[in-house]
Each structure stands twice: as structure tokens, then as C-alpha cells.
Amino acid sequence: MIPMDWTYGLIGGLMIGAAAAMYLLVNGRIMGASGILGGIVDATGPSWEKGLFIAGLIGAPFVYGLVFGFPHTNLTSDPVLLILGGLTVGLGTRMANGCTSGHGVCGISRFSVRGIIATCAYLGAGFVTMFLGGQLLGVF
Amino acid sequence: MRGVFALLAGSVFGVGLSVSGMTDTAKVQGWLDLFGNWDPTLAFVLGGAILPMLLAWRVAARRQRSALGSFIPAPSDPVIDRKLLIGSGLFGFGWAVAGLCPGPAMAVLSYGGADAWLFFGAMAVSMLGHRIIPQMWTGART
């Protein structure tokens, strides 16, 4: 018996991959969330294409939630953790030029050396942080 | 047309993130809690996402151009530099601290309340500053 969470994970994952495949084969672009947002925010490459992608990314889950119910977020309400997390995720993904979608999904599937090494690095850092902060210190 | 398909791709991506559990920070932190109460759900998400892309890259290799005419992006040079490693390390740290990565941080904005906007705001500010800050730390030009 496979837990329902895993099934939803797989279905959602297939949707993520289908979106990335469409963005690649139709638009000719790599679907990387940090690159698309970053290109708008720091004005290095703003475009209607990026803007509409973000509009769908923010708007569609709202419509989905209205119909099927909004998922639980279990998001912390500690402003220190939110700001610290946001700052390091934003800076880190722009320095590395990619995040879970660009380096992870698009990079690994292309057997990109940079993508695979980046993924190992952020996963490793995540495991260590979770061990230190969650298990040893109990911060989150 | 380019905009229509960008909106569509963003929408499918966003709903996929919500369905998969990637906007549930407890699931993300559970996945990163490898030495504790480990939750393997994200392996199914990543695996599910990679499958269509394996096919897409095979198609792309044959065609070289996308349906709307632009060239398929060339593979990046396999340069493993400090920026890639330090940047990914910082990202992994922040991912564990709050349980959100950039895609889910946007998908969750309509239902994550003010806390989600605070995370998103901090992320956007540091994306804005990323060309200044790394120079001070690594000496690398961005």
C-alpha cells in the first residue's frame, strides 16, 4: 500500500515535469523558478514571457485551492526564520544560477554536471542544516 | 503565443507544486530530516518531474529549435566554481530553515498569508542584491 502523500507527490511531480517540458519544447526556455523571478526582480532580463509565467505560478494555485481546497503550509510564523530563509534562498539561488527546478529538475534530466553538483550541494547543506537546527538545537 | 504558453506552463507548474506537497513546509523539512523522521515524498516529486523532462531533452536534441522558433538553450559549460558551490550551500541552508524554495515560495503566496509574503519579500530583496554581496564574500565577479 503506497501512502497517499507519495501518490500526490508523483502526480504533482509529473505536472511539474510536464510544465518544464512544455516551456522547453514550445518556448525554448529552461523552466527555472529562481532565474525567471530573478530576471524580473534585478531587471537583467524582464519580459512578458517571464511575467506571465509568474502570474500563472501565483494565480493558478489560488484557483486550484478555491476548487479543491487549499493545502496545508505548516509555514513558520517566526519572522527571523522567514527573513533568514528568504534572504539565503534568494541570494544562494542567484549566485548558483539555479534552484530545485532549474538545476534539479531540468539539470539532472539533461545530465548536466553543474545541475547535478548544485543539487548535491543544496541537498547536502539542507540535510546538515536540518540535523543541526532541527535535531540538535530544536529551532525548527 | 509565447506569453500564452508561458502563462500555461507557469499555471501547470504552480498547481503541480501545490498538489505534490512542495508548499507544505513540514513535508519539505521532513524530506531534509534525513537523520531523523525522514519523509521520502519529495523523491516521488523529483522523480515524477524528471520523467517528462528526460523525454523532452531527447526531443529537443533532435529538433534544436522550439515550436515557437527559438533555439533550445545550449548546455552550460561544466564550470564548478565557488559561486555554484557557495550559492547552492546557502540555498540549501535557507531551504531547510523555512521549508520553501523559489517555486513553492511563489505558488504558496495566495494561501500562505503574511508569513509567505515576508519570505517572498526577503527572497526578492536578496535576488536584487545578489550582484553586490557575493563580491564581498568571494571576490568573484557576477
Coordinates of C-alpha atoms in Angstrom, one line a residue:
Chain A
M1 CA 0.0 0.0 0.0
I2 CA 1.5 3.3 -1.1
P3 CA 0.8 6.3 1.1
M4 CA -1.5 8.9 -0.5
D5 CA 1.1 11.6 0.0
W6 CA 3.5 9.7 -2.2
T7 CA 0.8 9.4 -4.9
Y8 CA 0.1 13.1 -4.8
G9 CA 3.8 13.8 -4.9
L10 CA 4.1 11.7 -8.0
I11 CA 1.1 13.3 -9.7
G12 CA 2.3 16.8 -8.8
G13 CA 5.8 15.9 -9.9
L14 CA 4.6 14.7 -13.3
M15 CA 2.7 18.1 -13.6
I16 CA 5.9 20.0 -12.8
G17 CA 7.8 17.9 -15.4
A18 CA 5.1 18.4 -18.0
A19 CA 5.2 22.2 -17.4
A20 CA 9.0 22.2 -17.7
A21 CA 8.8 20.1 -20.9
M22 CA 6.3 22.4 -22.5
Y23 CA 8.3 25.5 -21.6
L24 CA 11.3 23.9 -23.2
L25 CA 9.8 22.5 -26.3
V26 CA 7.3 25.3 -27.0
N27 CA 9.0 28.4 -25.7
G28 CA 12.6 27.2 -25.9
R29 CA 13.4 28.1 -22.3
I30 CA 14.6 26.4 -19.2
M31 CA 12.0 26.4 -16.5
G32 CA 13.9 27.7 -13.5
A33 CA 11.9 29.5 -10.9
S34 CA 14.8 31.5 -9.4
G35 CA 16.0 32.6 -12.8
I36 CA 12.6 33.6 -14.1
L37 CA 11.8 35.6 -10.9
G38 CA 15.4 36.9 -10.6
G39 CA 15.5 38.2 -14.2
I40 CA 12.5 40.4 -13.4
V41 CA 13.5 41.5 -9.9
D42 CA 17.0 42.7 -10.7
A43 CA 15.9 43.9 -14.2
T44 CA 18.6 41.8 -16.0
G45 CA 16.0 40.2 -18.3
P46 CA 12.4 41.2 -17.6
S47 CA 10.0 40.1 -20.3
W48 CA 6.3 39.4 -20.8
E49 CA 7.1 35.8 -21.0
K50 CA 8.6 35.7 -17.5
G51 CA 5.9 37.9 -16.1
L52 CA 3.1 35.8 -17.4
F53 CA 4.9 32.6 -16.2
I54 CA 5.0 34.1 -12.7
A55 CA 1.3 35.2 -13.0
G56 CA 0.3 31.6 -13.7
L57 CA 2.6 30.3 -11.0
I58 CA 1.0 32.5 -8.4
G59 CA -2.6 32.7 -9.7
A60 CA -3.3 29.0 -10.7
P61 CA -2.7 27.6 -7.2
F62 CA -5.3 30.1 -6.0
V63 CA -7.9 28.8 -8.5
Y64 CA -6.9 25.2 -7.6
G65 CA -7.4 26.0 -3.9
L66 CA -10.8 27.5 -4.4
V67 CA -12.0 24.4 -6.2
F68 CA -10.2 21.6 -4.3
G69 CA -9.3 23.3 -1.0
F70 CA -6.0 24.9 -0.1
P71 CA -3.2 22.7 1.0
H72 CA -1.7 23.0 4.5
T73 CA 1.5 25.0 4.5
N74 CA 2.7 24.5 8.1
L75 CA 4.8 27.6 7.4
T76 CA 6.6 29.0 10.4
S77 CA 5.4 32.4 11.7
D78 CA 8.8 33.2 13.2
P79 CA 9.9 36.4 11.3
V80 CA 13.6 35.6 12.0
L81 CA 13.4 32.2 10.3
L82 CA 11.3 33.6 7.4
I83 CA 13.7 36.5 6.7
L84 CA 16.8 34.4 7.2
G85 CA 15.4 31.7 4.9
G86 CA 14.2 34.1 2.3
L87 CA 17.5 36.1 2.1
T88 CA 19.7 33.0 1.8
V89 CA 17.4 31.2 -0.7
G90 CA 17.3 34.3 -2.9
L91 CA 21.0 35.1 -2.7
G92 CA 22.1 31.5 -3.0
T93 CA 19.9 30.5 -6.0
R94 CA 21.1 33.6 -7.9
M95 CA 24.7 33.0 -7.1
A96 CA 24.4 29.4 -8.2
N97 CA 22.2 30.4 -11.1
G98 CA 19.5 27.9 -10.4
C99 CA 17.4 26.2 -7.8
T100 CA 15.3 23.0 -7.4
S101 CA 13.6 23.5 -10.7
G102 CA 16.4 24.7 -12.9
H103 CA 19.4 22.7 -11.5
G104 CA 17.3 19.9 -10.1
V105 CA 14.5 19.0 -12.5
C106 CA 15.9 20.5 -15.8
G107 CA 19.6 19.9 -15.0
I108 CA 19.5 16.3 -13.7
S109 CA 17.3 15.2 -16.6
R110 CA 19.8 16.7 -19.0
F111 CA 22.7 15.0 -17.1
S112 CA 24.2 18.5 -16.6
V113 CA 27.3 18.3 -14.4
R114 CA 26.6 21.7 -12.9
G115 CA 23.0 20.8 -12.2
I116 CA 23.9 17.5 -10.5
I117 CA 26.7 19.1 -8.4
A118 CA 24.5 22.0 -7.4
T119 CA 21.7 19.6 -6.4
C120 CA 24.1 17.5 -4.3
A121 CA 25.4 20.8 -2.7
Y122 CA 22.0 22.2 -1.7
L123 CA 20.6 18.8 -0.6
G124 CA 23.8 18.3 1.5
A125 CA 23.5 21.7 3.0
G126 CA 19.8 21.1 3.7
F127 CA 20.4 17.8 5.4
V128 CA 23.2 19.2 7.6
T129 CA 21.1 22.3 8.5
M130 CA 18.1 20.2 9.3
F131 CA 20.2 17.9 11.5
L132 CA 21.9 20.8 13.4
G133 CA 18.9 23.2 13.6
G134 CA 16.1 20.6 13.9
Q135 CA 17.6 17.8 15.9
L136 CA 20.4 19.3 17.9
L137 CA 19.1 22.8 18.6
G138 CA 15.4 22.3 18.1
V139 CA 15.0 25.7 16.4
F140 CA 12.7 24.4 13.6
Chain B
M1 CA 1.7 32.9 -28.3
R2 CA 4.9 32.9 -26.3
G3 CA 3.0 34.6 -23.5
V4 CA 0.1 32.2 -23.6
F5 CA 2.3 29.2 -23.3
A6 CA 4.3 30.9 -20.5
L7 CA 1.1 31.5 -18.6
L8 CA 0.1 27.9 -19.2
A9 CA 3.4 26.5 -18.1
G10 CA 3.5 28.7 -15.0
S11 CA 0.0 27.5 -14.1
V12 CA 0.7 23.8 -14.5
F13 CA 3.9 24.3 -12.6
G14 CA 2.1 26.1 -9.8
V15 CA -0.7 23.6 -9.4
G16 CA 1.8 20.7 -9.6
L17 CA 3.8 22.3 -6.7
S18 CA 0.6 22.6 -4.7
V19 CA -0.6 19.1 -5.4
S20 CA 2.7 17.5 -4.8
G21 CA 3.2 18.9 -1.3
M22 CA 6.1 21.2 -2.1
T23 CA 4.2 24.1 -0.5
D24 CA 3.9 22.1 2.8
T25 CA 7.0 23.1 4.7
A26 CA 6.5 20.2 7.0
K27 CA 6.9 17.8 4.1
V28 CA 10.0 19.6 2.8
Q29 CA 11.7 19.8 6.2
G30 CA 10.7 16.1 6.7
W31 CA 12.5 15.3 3.4
L32 CA 15.6 17.1 4.6
D33 CA 15.4 15.5 8.0
L34 CA 17.4 12.6 6.7
F35 CA 18.9 11.6 10.1
G36 CA 15.5 11.9 11.9
N37 CA 11.9 11.3 10.9
W38 CA 12.6 11.2 7.2
D39 CA 9.8 11.7 4.7
P40 CA 10.5 10.4 1.2
T41 CA 7.6 12.2 -0.5
L42 CA 9.9 14.6 -2.3
A43 CA 11.7 11.7 -4.0
F44 CA 8.4 11.0 -5.8
V45 CA 8.0 14.6 -6.7
L46 CA 11.5 14.9 -8.1
G47 CA 11.3 11.6 -9.9
G48 CA 7.9 12.4 -11.4
A49 CA 9.2 15.8 -12.6
I50 CA 12.4 14.3 -14.2
L51 CA 10.5 11.7 -16.2
P52 CA 8.8 14.0 -18.7
M53 CA 12.0 16.1 -18.9
L54 CA 14.1 13.0 -19.9
L55 CA 11.8 12.7 -22.9
A56 CA 11.7 16.4 -23.6
W57 CA 15.5 16.6 -23.7
R58 CA 15.6 13.7 -26.2
V59 CA 13.1 15.5 -28.5
A60 CA 14.9 18.8 -28.0
A61 CA 18.2 17.2 -29.1
R62 CA 16.7 16.1 -32.4
R63 CA 14.9 19.4 -33.2
Q64 CA 17.3 22.1 -31.9
R65 CA 14.6 24.7 -32.2
S66 CA 11.5 25.1 -30.1
A67 CA 8.0 25.1 -31.5
L68 CA 7.9 28.9 -31.4
G69 CA 11.3 29.1 -33.2
S70 CA 13.9 30.0 -30.5
F71 CA 16.9 27.8 -30.2
I72 CA 17.0 25.2 -27.4
P73 CA 19.4 26.6 -24.8
A74 CA 22.9 25.1 -25.2
P75 CA 24.3 23.1 -22.2
S76 CA 26.2 25.3 -19.8
D77 CA 29.9 24.9 -19.6
P78 CA 30.6 22.4 -16.8
V79 CA 32.3 25.0 -14.7
I80 CA 32.3 24.1 -11.0
D81 CA 33.2 27.3 -9.2
R82 CA 32.9 28.8 -5.8
K83 CA 29.8 30.7 -6.8
L84 CA 28.0 27.5 -7.7
L85 CA 29.0 25.7 -4.5
I86 CA 28.6 28.6 -2.0
G87 CA 25.4 29.7 -3.7
S88 CA 23.9 26.2 -3.6
G89 CA 25.1 25.8 0.0
L90 CA 23.3 29.0 1.1
F91 CA 20.2 27.9 -0.8
G92 CA 20.2 24.5 0.9
F93 CA 20.6 26.2 4.3
G94 CA 17.6 28.6 3.7
W95 CA 15.5 25.8 2.2
A96 CA 15.9 23.9 5.5
V97 CA 15.4 27.0 7.7
A98 CA 11.9 27.9 6.3
G99 CA 11.0 24.9 4.1
L100 CA 10.4 26.8 0.9
C101 CA 12.4 27.0 -2.3
P102 CA 11.7 29.7 -5.0
G103 CA 8.9 28.0 -7.0
P104 CA 6.8 26.9 -4.0
A105 CA 7.5 30.3 -2.4
M106 CA 5.5 31.9 -5.2
A107 CA 2.9 29.1 -5.6
V108 CA 2.0 29.5 -1.9
L109 CA 1.5 33.3 -1.9
S110 CA -2.3 33.1 -2.3
Y111 CA -2.8 30.8 0.6
G112 CA 0.3 31.2 2.9
G113 CA -0.8 34.5 4.4
A114 CA 1.5 37.3 5.5
D115 CA 4.3 34.9 6.5
A116 CA 4.6 33.7 2.9
W117 CA 4.8 37.3 1.7
L118 CA 7.5 38.0 4.3
F119 CA 9.6 35.1 3.0
F120 CA 9.0 36.1 -0.6
G121 CA 9.9 39.7 0.1
A122 CA 13.2 38.7 1.7
M123 CA 13.9 36.4 -1.2
A124 CA 13.2 39.1 -3.8
V125 CA 15.4 41.7 -1.9
S126 CA 18.4 39.4 -1.8
M127 CA 17.9 38.5 -5.5
L128 CA 18.1 42.2 -6.2
G129 CA 21.3 42.4 -4.2
H130 CA 23.0 39.3 -5.4
R131 CA 25.4 41.1 -7.7
I132 CA 26.8 43.1 -4.9
I133 CA 27.0 40.8 -1.9
P134 CA 28.9 37.8 -3.4
Q135 CA 31.8 40.1 -4.5
M136 CA 32.4 41.0 -0.9
W137 CA 32.5 37.3 0.2
T138 CA 34.2 35.5 -2.6
G139 CA 35.8 38.2 -4.7
A140 CA 34.1 36.6 -7.6
R141 CA 32.6 38.9 -10.2
T142 CA 29.0 38.1 -11.0

